[in-house]
Amino acid sequence: MSGNQTFACPPPFLDEQGFSDGGFLEGRVCQPVGPINCCLPCPMTQWAYPDSFETMSEAANWVSVVSTVGCLFLLLSWAVLPVDKTFRHYLSISLTTAVVFMNLGFVIPLAAQPEQCFDAITPNSMKTSSVCAASGMFIILGGWAGVLWVFLRALSLHLQICWQLVVGRNFMWFAQVVGWGIPGVGVILAFLLSGVSFRFGQSCHINHKNSLADLWIPLLVFSGITIIIQFATFGYCIKVYLASLADNSASTEGSNMPSYTNSIRTMTPKQAYRRVRRVIALQWRGIAIVLIIIADVIFFSVVFVFQDNTVESVKNDPTMALPWALCLIDSKGKKEPCLELASALVVNMPTIGAVLFLLGMNGIWLCLLLGRWSMITGWRDLLISSPSRSKREFVSVDARLDDLKKDTRSYEMLSRDDSGKVMEQSVTPSVVTPISPTLARSQMGSPTMSNNHNHNHNHNHDPESGRRTPDFFGQTQRYHTPARSFSSPRPPQQPQQATVTWDPTETYARGTSPYPQDNNPNNYVNPLGMNRL
């Protein structure tokens, strides 16, 4: 009995032998004291951080709630409102969905309030807590999907600006396979090779075992590639801008001269700069989103890996935490005097808080950068403003005023009788206007002038002529093939066959010469003195 008292664990530590093998056993923080193992009570963050840590973690989860609401507003607007109000794009929709998944990893624990510990010294894992499994799955899925969709967005922008390629349907299907296929495989590998458990805060995170190989290194690789592509695009933009400053050639943009704007080699530096500037003006929101999310993911990865490695190093070398453990023993289990010593073993609370808040604010950034004021007005028009529907009375078929306002070409004037004739007895009298073909031909001296004059004379005396619209375009003129046409190659003609006759009746020229054809010298008119007074 006295031996048991000698090797009893000092408070606040607990003897490992008094607990079962349930929960996440690798999550216990224990040190051997003689023949027994003394373990720190669960959760570890309760002893390494001040009491405000839980409050800070809960506040970060509420930020995730606001972020989720903003993302759902964007997704609902893209689904319901017309495209001219939202300017939706599959890259934006998929990225917003990925951020929703990541936020759910923090929102679900806030709503469920799960128990972080299986017993007094063992944290819960995905096998002992369904909330932990769901939280960890959404965090890993959202992290993978977010990194890949910002990578695809940066790749799309790079192809458009630097290579002038139009990303079409093939790229869209490629993006869907990569953007959702790789995250699905990543989640499966993370659950099979590592698992998730309560590490810090109310959300579950990936365990230390194999986490570098199945999660952190691939995420950092894709993040690094995204940064390289983004800065390569920036470098190209700077190069084009500097080249445009040194270009003194006149630009053909906006002129009527033919230009091959789809070729990089034929574009002048100023034309290339204008094109790049237009693309950046349209895509600057996407560029900002890529930089923000990549920065958040890299920051979260570095901080979490550092925290994970620090805890594992303490487990492997208990002497690192010996001053802190002795402080807890001397203070009879009071953590406040020992927090300064604990800060050397864990990541400080401001850094952890910055990571959690930045992850929760991704949805807010999406709302600010992808949201538009036209979405608000679109919902207002959809929910508040009722469409004005005029009460239609019974009117005749030729009084369709509403349809006339929409499209004047759909208006038809029908006959007032039941004969079914269109444009009859309901229009103004037909008058030969200055643009009439009849008048135009008569003024040009056409040989059909007399015929047209007689026709118009008879037409004006017709009692029905004032109530009918003449058919100006019903008759088609016969086309006479020119004798000397060079539209197609022809063999050379013989000299005796090269004689071309001219028939004045085929044109509108006069059939006789205005000058006298006799040999009387008194009838000669000097061409140079015709207008002399």
Short mmCIF file of C-alpha atoms in Angstrom, two decimals:
data_model
loop_
_atom_site.label_atom_id
_atom_site.label_comp_id
_atom_site.label_asym_id
_atom_site.label_seq_id
_atom_site.Cartn_x
_atom_site.Cartn_y
_atom_site.Cartn_z
CA MET A 1 0.00 0.00 0.00
CA SER A 2 2.83 2.32 0.80
CA GLY A 3 4.45 1.47 -2.56
CA ASN A 4 1.35 2.54 -4.39
CA GLN A 5 1.33 5.84 -2.52
CA THR A 6 4.97 6.41 -3.37
CA PHE A 7 4.37 6.08 -7.11
CA ALA A 8 1.02 7.87 -7.26
CA CYS A 9 0.73 10.58 -9.93
CA PRO A 10 0.87 14.09 -8.48
CA PRO A 11 -2.07 16.35 -9.31
CA PRO A 12 -3.19 17.39 -11.82
CA PHE A 13 -1.76 14.29 -13.61
CA LEU A 14 -3.71 11.01 -13.72
CA ASP A 15 -2.59 7.42 -13.77
CA GLU A 16 -3.04 5.77 -17.17
CA GLN A 17 -3.83 2.38 -15.66
CA GLY A 18 -7.19 3.54 -14.42
CA PHE A 19 -8.61 4.05 -17.92
CA SER A 20 -9.70 1.81 -20.76
CA ASP A 21 -8.27 1.55 -24.25
CA GLY A 22 -11.05 3.54 -25.95
CA GLY A 23 -10.73 6.78 -27.81
CA PHE A 24 -7.65 8.09 -29.63
CA LEU A 25 -4.84 6.56 -27.57
CA GLU A 26 -2.07 8.36 -29.45
CA GLY A 27 -3.62 11.65 -28.39
CA ARG A 28 -2.75 11.08 -24.74
CA VAL A 29 0.06 13.24 -23.27
CA CYS A 30 1.74 10.97 -20.73
CA GLN A 31 5.12 10.71 -19.01
CA PRO A 32 6.53 7.73 -17.12
CA VAL A 33 6.97 8.23 -13.40
CA GLY A 34 8.54 5.09 -12.04
CA PRO A 35 6.46 2.04 -12.93
CA ILE A 36 3.40 4.06 -13.94
CA ASN A 37 2.51 6.58 -16.63
CA CYS A 38 1.13 9.92 -15.51
CA CYS A 39 -1.02 11.66 -18.12
CA LEU A 40 -2.16 15.21 -18.55
CA PRO A 41 -5.94 15.59 -18.29
CA CYS A 42 -7.87 16.01 -21.55
CA PRO A 43 -8.08 18.34 -23.39
CA MET A 44 -4.50 19.48 -23.55
CA THR A 45 -5.42 23.00 -24.70
CA GLN A 46 -7.19 23.52 -21.39
CA TRP A 47 -3.79 23.41 -19.61
CA ALA A 48 -1.54 24.97 -22.27
CA TYR A 49 -3.71 28.01 -23.05
CA PRO A 50 -5.68 30.47 -20.93
CA ASP A 51 -9.42 30.15 -20.44
CA SER A 52 -10.04 32.65 -23.21
CA PHE A 53 -8.85 30.07 -25.74
CA GLU A 54 -12.25 28.34 -25.83
CA THR A 55 -13.98 31.69 -26.19
CA MET A 56 -11.70 32.60 -29.07
CA SER A 57 -12.30 29.26 -30.77
CA GLU A 58 -16.07 29.65 -30.45
CA ALA A 59 -15.90 33.19 -31.83
CA ALA A 60 -13.97 31.91 -34.86
CA ASN A 61 -16.68 29.30 -35.40
CA TRP A 62 -19.34 32.04 -35.40
CA VAL A 63 -17.33 33.86 -38.06
CA SER A 64 -17.54 30.65 -40.07
CA VAL A 65 -21.32 30.75 -39.65
CA VAL A 66 -21.48 34.24 -41.13
CA SER A 67 -19.15 33.13 -43.91
CA THR A 68 -21.37 30.13 -44.67
CA VAL A 69 -24.46 32.31 -44.88
CA GLY A 70 -22.70 34.61 -47.34
CA CYS A 71 -21.59 31.68 -49.50
CA LEU A 72 -25.11 30.21 -49.50
CA PHE A 73 -26.43 33.59 -50.60
CA LEU A 74 -24.02 33.58 -53.53
CA LEU A 75 -24.89 30.02 -54.52
CA LEU A 76 -28.62 30.69 -54.27
CA SER A 77 -28.29 33.89 -56.29
CA TRP A 78 -26.34 32.09 -59.00
CA ALA A 79 -28.98 29.36 -59.11
CA VAL A 80 -32.12 31.54 -59.14
CA LEU A 81 -31.28 34.94 -60.59
CA PRO A 82 -30.56 35.48 -64.30
CA VAL A 83 -26.99 35.55 -65.46
CA ASP A 84 -27.07 39.28 -66.29
CA LYS A 85 -27.59 39.93 -62.56
CA THR A 86 -24.96 37.56 -61.18
CA PHE A 87 -22.33 36.96 -63.91
CA ARG A 88 -21.97 33.41 -62.65
CA HIS A 89 -19.13 31.16 -63.74
CA TYR A 90 -18.36 27.55 -62.92
CA LEU A 91 -14.97 28.49 -61.43
CA SER A 92 -16.66 30.86 -58.98
CA ILE A 93 -19.45 28.40 -58.15
CA SER A 94 -17.05 25.53 -57.48
CA LEU A 95 -14.70 27.65 -55.37
CA THR A 96 -17.61 28.93 -53.28
CA THR A 97 -18.83 25.36 -52.75
CA ALA A 98 -15.35 24.37 -51.56
CA VAL A 99 -15.33 27.21 -49.03
CA VAL A 100 -18.77 26.10 -47.80
CA PHE A 101 -17.37 22.61 -47.16
CA MET A 102 -14.47 24.03 -45.18
CA ASN A 103 -16.79 26.24 -43.13
CA LEU A 104 -19.03 23.28 -42.31
CA GLY A 105 -16.06 21.74 -40.55
CA PHE A 106 -16.32 24.57 -37.99
CA VAL A 107 -20.08 25.13 -38.04
CA ILE A 108 -21.09 21.52 -37.27
CA PRO A 109 -19.18 21.36 -33.95
CA LEU A 110 -20.61 24.73 -32.97
CA ALA A 111 -24.13 23.40 -33.45
CA ALA A 112 -23.56 19.91 -32.00
CA GLN A 113 -21.27 20.89 -29.09
CA PRO A 114 -19.52 17.49 -29.05
CA GLU A 115 -17.54 16.06 -26.17
CA GLN A 116 -13.88 16.46 -26.99
CA CYS A 117 -12.68 13.70 -24.67
CA PHE A 118 -13.54 10.01 -24.57
CA ASP A 119 -12.42 9.87 -20.93
CA ALA A 120 -10.38 12.04 -18.58
CA ILE A 121 -7.10 11.55 -20.48
CA THR A 122 -8.12 10.41 -24.00
CA PRO A 123 -9.49 12.62 -26.80
CA ASN A 124 -12.26 11.44 -29.10
CA SER A 125 -11.53 10.35 -32.66
CA MET A 126 -13.53 9.74 -35.80
CA LYS A 127 -14.25 6.20 -34.58
CA THR A 128 -15.80 7.31 -31.31
CA SER A 129 -17.53 10.53 -32.40
CA SER A 130 -19.58 11.01 -35.56
CA VAL A 131 -19.38 14.79 -35.17
CA CYS A 132 -15.61 14.52 -35.14
CA ALA A 133 -15.65 12.43 -38.32
CA ALA A 134 -17.95 14.88 -40.13
CA SER A 135 -15.98 17.91 -38.97
CA GLY A 136 -12.63 16.45 -40.02
CA MET A 137 -13.98 15.27 -43.38
CA PHE A 138 -15.35 18.71 -44.30
CA ILE A 139 -12.16 20.49 -43.26
CA ILE A 140 -9.95 18.18 -45.34
CA LEU A 141 -12.36 18.18 -48.30
CA GLY A 142 -12.72 21.97 -48.21
CA GLY A 143 -8.98 22.48 -47.93
CA TRP A 144 -8.24 20.19 -50.87
CA ALA A 145 -11.02 21.60 -53.05
CA GLY A 146 -10.17 25.20 -52.20
CA VAL A 147 -6.51 24.77 -53.15
CA LEU A 148 -7.31 22.97 -56.39
CA TRP A 149 -9.99 25.41 -57.54
CA VAL A 150 -7.76 28.43 -56.95
CA PHE A 151 -5.06 26.53 -58.84
CA LEU A 152 -7.46 25.98 -61.75
CA ARG A 153 -8.54 29.61 -61.61
CA ALA A 154 -4.93 30.80 -61.74
CA LEU A 155 -4.22 28.38 -64.60
CA SER A 156 -7.22 29.63 -66.55
CA LEU A 157 -6.14 33.25 -66.14
CA HIS A 158 -2.57 32.38 -67.14
CA LEU A 159 -3.72 30.66 -70.33
CA GLN A 160 -5.91 33.62 -71.28
CA ILE A 161 -3.36 36.36 -70.61
CA CYS A 162 -0.01 34.80 -71.47
CA TRP A 163 -0.97 32.32 -74.18
CA GLN A 164 -4.18 33.93 -75.46
CA LEU A 165 -6.02 30.62 -75.34
CA VAL A 166 -9.79 30.47 -74.99
CA VAL A 167 -10.65 28.06 -72.19
CA GLY A 168 -13.79 26.32 -73.36
CA ARG A 169 -15.84 23.25 -72.61
CA ASN A 170 -12.87 20.86 -72.58
CA PHE A 171 -11.15 22.86 -69.86
CA MET A 172 -14.41 22.98 -67.90
CA TRP A 173 -14.73 19.18 -67.84
CA PHE A 174 -11.04 18.86 -67.01
CA ALA A 175 -11.50 21.30 -64.13
CA GLN A 176 -14.51 19.40 -62.78
CA VAL A 177 -12.62 16.10 -62.78
CA VAL A 178 -9.51 17.56 -61.16
CA GLY A 179 -11.30 19.96 -58.80
CA TRP A 180 -13.53 17.30 -57.23
CA GLY A 181 -11.81 14.02 -58.06
CA ILE A 182 -8.48 14.74 -56.34
CA PRO A 183 -10.15 16.09 -53.14
CA GLY A 184 -12.28 12.95 -52.92
CA VAL A 185 -9.21 10.74 -53.22
CA GLY A 186 -7.36 12.95 -50.72
CA VAL A 187 -10.09 12.58 -48.10
CA ILE A 188 -10.12 8.80 -48.48
CA LEU A 189 -6.35 8.57 -48.13
CA ALA A 190 -6.31 10.90 -45.13
CA PHE A 191 -8.97 8.86 -43.31
CA LEU A 192 -7.34 5.52 -44.11
CA LEU A 193 -3.71 6.46 -43.41
CA SER A 194 -4.02 9.08 -40.68
CA GLY A 195 -7.52 9.66 -39.30
CA VAL A 196 -8.86 12.71 -37.48
CA SER A 197 -9.32 13.55 -33.81
CA PHE A 198 -9.74 16.52 -31.48
CA ARG A 199 -6.35 18.24 -31.47
CA PHE A 200 -7.18 21.82 -30.51
CA GLY A 201 -10.50 23.58 -30.40
CA GLN A 202 -13.93 22.09 -31.02
CA SER A 203 -13.10 20.85 -34.53
CA CYS A 204 -11.30 17.65 -35.46
CA HIS A 205 -8.05 17.78 -37.41
CA ILE A 206 -5.84 15.20 -39.06
CA ASN A 207 -3.59 13.11 -36.84
CA HIS A 208 0.18 13.22 -36.95
CA LYS A 209 0.69 9.75 -38.45
CA ASN A 210 1.40 9.99 -42.22
CA SER A 211 -0.16 13.46 -42.31
CA LEU A 212 2.77 15.01 -44.15
CA ALA A 213 2.58 12.51 -46.99
CA ASP A 214 -1.19 12.30 -47.48
CA LEU A 215 -2.22 15.92 -46.82
CA TRP A 216 0.25 18.66 -46.01
CA ILE A 217 2.93 18.09 -48.64
CA PRO A 218 0.43 17.70 -51.54
CA LEU A 219 -1.44 20.82 -50.42
CA LEU A 220 1.77 22.81 -50.21
CA VAL A 221 2.89 21.50 -53.62
CA PHE A 222 -0.31 22.65 -55.33
CA SER A 223 -0.16 25.93 -53.43
CA GLY A 224 3.41 26.48 -54.60
CA ILE A 225 2.49 25.72 -58.22
CA THR A 226 -0.41 28.17 -57.96
CA ILE A 227 1.89 30.89 -56.65
CA ILE A 228 4.40 30.23 -59.44
CA ILE A 229 1.67 30.46 -62.10
CA GLN A 230 0.24 33.62 -60.55
CA PHE A 231 3.58 35.39 -60.36
CA ALA A 232 4.45 34.24 -63.88
CA THR A 233 1.25 35.93 -65.03
CA PHE A 234 2.19 39.07 -63.11
CA GLY A 235 5.66 39.00 -64.64
CA TYR A 236 4.20 38.77 -68.12
CA CYS A 237 1.89 41.71 -67.41
CA ILE A 238 4.85 43.80 -66.20
CA LYS A 239 6.86 42.81 -69.28
CA VAL A 240 4.01 43.82 -71.59
CA TYR A 241 3.59 47.11 -69.73
CA LEU A 242 7.27 47.99 -70.00
CA ALA A 243 7.29 47.04 -73.68
CA SER A 244 4.30 49.30 -74.31
CA LEU A 245 6.17 52.23 -72.75
CA ALA A 246 9.08 51.75 -75.16
CA ASP A 247 6.82 51.22 -78.18
CA ASN A 248 6.61 54.28 -80.43
CA SER A 249 4.77 52.63 -83.30
CA ALA A 250 1.29 53.77 -84.14
CA SER A 251 -1.37 51.39 -82.99
CA THR A 252 -3.97 50.13 -85.42
CA GLU A 253 -6.46 49.33 -82.71
CA GLY A 254 -9.79 50.95 -83.37
CA SER A 255 -8.95 51.75 -87.01
CA ASN A 256 -10.47 50.28 -90.13
CA MET A 257 -7.24 48.64 -91.19
CA PRO A 258 -7.19 44.85 -90.93
CA SER A 259 -5.35 43.58 -87.88
CA TYR A 260 -4.71 40.08 -86.65
CA THR A 261 -5.36 40.52 -82.95
CA ASN A 262 -5.40 36.78 -82.27
CA SER A 263 -1.71 36.38 -83.09
CA ILE A 264 0.94 37.19 -80.53
CA ARG A 265 3.62 37.78 -83.15
CA THR A 266 1.64 40.36 -85.09
CA MET A 267 0.40 42.35 -82.08
CA THR A 268 2.26 45.49 -81.18
CA PRO A 269 3.28 45.97 -77.53
CA LYS A 270 0.65 48.63 -77.05
CA GLN A 271 -2.07 46.36 -78.39
CA ALA A 272 -0.89 43.55 -76.13
CA TYR A 273 -0.88 45.89 -73.14
CA ARG A 274 -4.42 47.05 -73.86
CA ARG A 275 -5.60 43.47 -74.11
CA VAL A 276 -3.85 42.44 -70.86
CA ARG A 277 -5.24 45.49 -69.11
CA ARG A 278 -8.79 44.58 -70.17
CA VAL A 279 -8.39 41.01 -68.95
CA ILE A 280 -7.00 42.13 -65.59
CA ALA A 281 -9.81 44.66 -65.21
CA LEU A 282 -12.29 41.80 -65.60
CA GLN A 283 -10.38 39.23 -63.52
CA TRP A 284 -8.89 41.25 -60.65
CA ARG A 285 -11.44 39.82 -58.23
CA GLY A 286 -10.41 36.30 -59.11
CA ILE A 287 -6.74 37.22 -58.72
CA ALA A 288 -7.39 38.63 -55.25
CA ILE A 289 -9.34 35.52 -54.23
CA VAL A 290 -6.52 33.24 -55.38
CA LEU A 291 -3.96 35.15 -53.33
CA ILE A 292 -6.14 35.29 -50.20
CA ILE A 293 -7.07 31.61 -50.12
CA ILE A 294 -3.57 30.42 -50.97
CA ALA A 295 -2.16 32.60 -48.19
CA ASP A 296 -4.70 31.20 -45.72
CA VAL A 297 -3.98 27.59 -46.67
CA ILE A 298 -0.21 28.02 -46.47
CA PHE A 299 -0.49 29.83 -43.14
CA PHE A 300 -2.78 27.15 -41.71
CA SER A 301 -0.56 24.32 -42.98
CA VAL A 302 2.65 25.79 -41.57
CA VAL A 303 1.12 26.58 -38.19
CA PHE A 304 -0.58 23.22 -37.80
CA VAL A 305 2.52 21.25 -38.87
CA PHE A 306 4.62 23.22 -36.41
CA GLN A 307 2.09 22.60 -33.63
CA ASP A 308 1.91 18.91 -34.47
CA ASN A 309 5.67 18.48 -34.54
CA THR A 310 6.05 20.31 -31.22
CA VAL A 311 3.55 18.04 -29.46
CA GLU A 312 5.20 14.94 -30.93
CA SER A 313 8.63 16.13 -29.85
CA VAL A 314 7.34 16.55 -26.30
CA LYS A 315 6.01 13.00 -26.33
CA ASN A 316 9.32 11.64 -27.62
CA ASP A 317 11.45 13.72 -25.24
CA PRO A 318 9.62 14.29 -21.93
CA THR A 319 12.47 16.40 -20.55
CA MET A 320 11.35 19.27 -22.82
CA ALA A 321 8.14 19.64 -20.80
CA LEU A 322 9.68 18.88 -17.39
CA PRO A 323 9.85 22.52 -16.17
CA TRP A 324 6.23 23.05 -17.10
CA ALA A 325 5.15 19.77 -15.46
CA LEU A 326 7.00 20.64 -12.24
CA CYS A 327 5.33 24.05 -12.25
CA LEU A 328 1.89 22.40 -12.46
CA ILE A 329 2.80 20.09 -9.60
CA ASP A 330 4.10 22.93 -7.44
CA SER A 331 1.01 25.07 -8.10
CA LYS A 332 -1.34 22.20 -7.12
CA GLY A 333 -2.89 22.03 -10.57
CA LYS A 334 -3.27 25.76 -11.21
CA LYS A 335 -2.31 26.54 -14.80
CA GLU A 336 -2.10 30.33 -14.64
CA PRO A 337 1.40 30.53 -13.09
CA CYS A 338 2.69 28.02 -15.68
CA LEU A 339 1.32 29.49 -18.90
CA GLU A 340 4.56 31.24 -19.68
CA LEU A 341 6.42 27.95 -19.57
CA ALA A 342 3.74 26.27 -21.69
CA SER A 343 4.08 28.88 -24.43
CA ALA A 344 7.45 27.34 -25.38
CA LEU A 345 5.77 24.00 -26.09
CA VAL A 346 2.82 25.12 -28.24
CA VAL A 347 2.00 27.76 -30.81
CA ASN A 348 0.90 30.96 -29.10
CA MET A 349 -2.79 31.74 -28.91
CA PRO A 350 -2.75 34.86 -31.16
CA THR A 351 -1.31 32.77 -34.01
CA ILE A 352 -3.89 30.01 -33.53
CA GLY A 353 -6.64 32.61 -33.40
CA ALA A 354 -5.40 34.29 -36.57
CA VAL A 355 -5.45 30.94 -38.41
CA LEU A 356 -8.99 30.10 -37.30
CA PHE A 357 -10.37 33.56 -38.06
CA LEU A 358 -8.70 33.74 -41.48
CA LEU A 359 -10.10 30.33 -42.43
CA GLY A 360 -13.54 31.43 -41.31
CA MET A 361 -13.39 34.69 -43.28
CA ASN A 362 -12.86 33.09 -46.68
CA GLY A 363 -16.59 33.13 -47.38
CA ILE A 364 -16.80 36.80 -46.42
CA TRP A 365 -14.03 37.60 -48.91
CA LEU A 366 -15.93 35.70 -51.57
CA CYS A 367 -19.07 37.75 -50.87
CA LEU A 368 -17.16 41.01 -51.11
CA LEU A 369 -15.28 40.11 -54.30
CA LEU A 370 -17.75 37.89 -56.18
CA GLY A 371 -20.96 39.48 -54.97
CA ARG A 372 -22.52 42.33 -56.93
CA TRP A 373 -25.06 44.97 -56.12
CA SER A 374 -27.16 43.70 -58.99
CA MET A 375 -27.81 40.56 -56.92
CA ILE A 376 -29.55 42.67 -54.28
CA THR A 377 -31.65 44.46 -56.87
CA GLY A 378 -32.38 41.13 -58.55
CA TRP A 379 -33.76 39.64 -55.34
CA ARG A 380 -35.71 42.84 -54.73
CA ASP A 381 -37.29 42.60 -58.15
CA LEU A 382 -38.00 38.91 -57.63
CA LEU A 383 -39.50 39.07 -54.13
CA ILE A 384 -40.82 42.59 -53.58
CA SER A 385 -41.72 44.08 -56.95
CA SER A 386 -44.67 42.24 -58.46
CA PRO A 387 -44.74 42.19 -62.25
CA SER A 388 -47.20 44.74 -63.59
CA ARG A 389 -49.75 42.91 -65.63
CA SER A 390 -52.19 45.10 -67.47
CA LYS A 391 -55.78 43.97 -67.66
CA ARG A 392 -56.51 43.08 -71.26
CA GLU A 393 -59.93 43.78 -72.61
CA PHE A 394 -61.55 42.19 -75.63
CA VAL A 395 -60.27 44.03 -78.66
CA SER A 396 -60.13 43.32 -82.33
CA VAL A 397 -57.26 41.47 -83.88
CA ASP A 398 -55.75 44.57 -85.46
CA ALA A 399 -55.54 46.46 -82.15
CA ARG A 400 -52.82 44.48 -80.44
CA LEU A 401 -51.25 47.44 -78.68
CA ASP A 402 -49.21 45.42 -76.20
CA ASP A 403 -47.59 43.32 -78.89
CA LEU A 404 -46.94 46.43 -80.95
CA LYS A 405 -44.94 47.95 -78.11
CA LYS A 406 -42.76 44.87 -77.85
CA ASP A 407 -42.01 44.36 -81.53
CA THR A 408 -43.30 46.64 -84.25
CA ARG A 409 -42.51 44.05 -86.88
CA SER A 410 -45.19 41.76 -85.51
CA TYR A 411 -47.94 44.30 -86.22
CA GLU A 412 -50.20 43.54 -89.14
CA MET A 413 -53.08 45.60 -90.48
CA LEU A 414 -55.90 43.31 -91.38
CA SER A 415 -58.84 44.02 -93.65
CA ARG A 416 -61.93 45.53 -92.13
CA ASP A 417 -64.11 43.11 -93.97
CA ASP A 418 -64.11 39.33 -93.86
CA SER A 419 -62.43 38.88 -97.21
CA GLY A 420 -59.13 38.07 -95.51
CA LYS A 421 -57.13 40.41 -97.73
CA VAL A 422 -54.20 42.07 -96.07
CA MET A 423 -53.37 45.76 -96.49
CA GLU A 424 -56.56 46.44 -98.44
CA GLN A 425 -59.09 49.25 -97.96
CA SER A 426 -57.36 50.38 -94.80
CA VAL A 427 -54.29 52.28 -95.94
CA THR A 428 -53.55 55.63 -97.44
CA PRO A 429 -53.86 56.12 -101.22
CA SER A 430 -50.92 55.07 -103.26
CA VAL A 431 -48.88 58.04 -104.43
CA VAL A 432 -45.75 58.00 -106.55
CA THR A 433 -43.06 59.15 -104.18
CA PRO A 434 -39.58 60.46 -105.03
CA ILE A 435 -38.15 57.06 -104.22
CA SER A 436 -40.68 55.26 -106.34
CA PRO A 437 -39.08 53.12 -109.07
CA THR A 438 -41.57 54.50 -111.56
CA LEU A 439 -40.65 58.13 -110.92
CA ALA A 440 -36.96 57.35 -110.77
CA ARG A 441 -37.00 55.69 -114.15
CA SER A 442 -39.01 58.49 -115.71
CA GLN A 443 -36.57 61.12 -114.47
CA MET A 444 -33.61 59.22 -115.85
CA GLY A 445 -35.05 59.25 -119.31
CA SER A 446 -36.02 55.63 -119.41
CA PRO A 447 -37.59 54.39 -122.62
CA THR A 448 -40.45 53.12 -120.48
CA MET A 449 -41.30 56.64 -119.37
CA SER A 450 -44.33 56.93 -121.57
CA ASN A 451 -45.61 53.57 -120.52
CA ASN A 452 -45.18 54.42 -116.86
CA HIS A 453 -46.86 57.77 -117.42
CA ASN A 454 -49.85 56.11 -118.98
CA HIS A 455 -49.90 53.54 -116.23
CA ASN A 456 -49.86 56.19 -113.53
CA HIS A 457 -52.54 58.13 -115.37
CA ASN A 458 -54.81 55.13 -115.51
CA HIS A 459 -53.95 54.21 -111.96
CA ASN A 460 -54.90 57.57 -110.59
CA HIS A 461 -58.25 57.41 -112.37
CA ASP A 462 -58.93 53.94 -111.00
CA PRO A 463 -61.55 54.26 -108.26
CA GLU A 464 -59.91 51.45 -106.35
CA SER A 465 -56.37 52.81 -106.67
CA GLY A 466 -56.65 54.96 -103.59
CA ARG A 467 -57.66 52.01 -101.47
CA ARG A 468 -54.94 49.59 -102.48
CA THR A 469 -51.23 49.51 -101.90
CA PRO A 470 -49.35 49.02 -105.16
CA ASP A 471 -46.95 46.10 -105.27
CA PHE A 472 -43.61 47.74 -105.89
CA PHE A 473 -41.55 44.67 -105.11
CA GLY A 474 -43.72 41.92 -106.55
CA GLN A 475 -42.24 42.12 -110.05
CA THR A 476 -38.60 41.34 -110.53
CA GLN A 477 -36.49 42.84 -113.28
CA ARG A 478 -34.83 40.49 -115.69
CA TYR A 479 -31.10 40.32 -115.36
CA HIS A 480 -29.11 40.68 -118.58
CA THR A 481 -25.67 39.18 -118.51
CA PRO A 482 -23.08 41.77 -119.64
CA ALA A 483 -21.39 41.01 -122.93
CA ARG A 484 -17.91 41.71 -121.54
CA SER A 485 -17.88 40.08 -118.14
CA PHE A 486 -14.57 39.22 -116.50
CA SER A 487 -15.99 37.45 -113.44
CA SER A 488 -14.65 34.13 -114.77
CA PRO A 489 -11.69 33.34 -117.06
CA ARG A 490 -12.52 33.05 -120.74
CA PRO A 491 -10.43 32.07 -123.72
CA PRO A 492 -9.20 34.92 -125.91
CA GLN A 493 -11.68 35.84 -128.64
CA GLN A 494 -10.89 36.21 -132.30
CA PRO A 495 -10.67 39.77 -133.67
CA GLN A 496 -13.68 39.28 -135.88
CA GLN A 497 -15.70 38.11 -132.84
CA ALA A 498 -14.60 40.92 -130.57
CA THR A 499 -17.18 43.35 -131.95
CA VAL A 500 -19.55 44.42 -129.21
CA THR A 501 -22.87 45.93 -130.16
CA TRP A 502 -24.73 48.35 -127.97
CA ASP A 503 -28.49 48.48 -127.84
CA PRO A 504 -29.74 51.74 -126.28
CA THR A 505 -33.04 50.12 -125.38
CA GLU A 506 -31.27 47.93 -122.85
CA THR A 507 -30.23 50.98 -120.82
CA TYR A 508 -31.81 54.24 -119.85
CA ALA A 509 -29.66 56.36 -122.15
CA ARG A 510 -31.10 58.29 -125.03
CA GLY A 511 -31.42 56.48 -128.28
CA THR A 512 -30.24 59.49 -130.39
CA SER A 513 -27.34 61.89 -130.04
CA PRO A 514 -28.19 65.40 -128.83
CA TYR A 515 -25.86 66.85 -131.47
CA PRO A 516 -26.88 67.23 -135.17
CA GLN A 517 -25.64 64.47 -137.40
CA ASP A 518 -25.80 66.39 -140.76
CA ASN A 519 -22.81 68.08 -142.42
CA ASN A 520 -24.15 71.62 -142.25
CA PRO A 521 -21.33 73.84 -140.86
CA ASN A 522 -23.89 76.32 -139.49
CA ASN A 523 -25.14 73.71 -137.05
CA TYR A 524 -21.71 73.12 -135.55
CA VAL A 525 -21.50 73.81 -131.84
CA ASN A 526 -18.13 74.50 -130.28
CA PRO A 527 -17.90 72.37 -127.11
CA LEU A 528 -15.64 74.92 -125.44
CA GLY A 529 -18.02 77.78 -126.04
CA MET A 530 -21.27 76.13 -125.15
CA ASN A 531 -21.71 78.02 -121.90
CA ARG A 532 -20.30 81.34 -123.11
CA LEU A 533 -22.71 84.26 -122.72
#
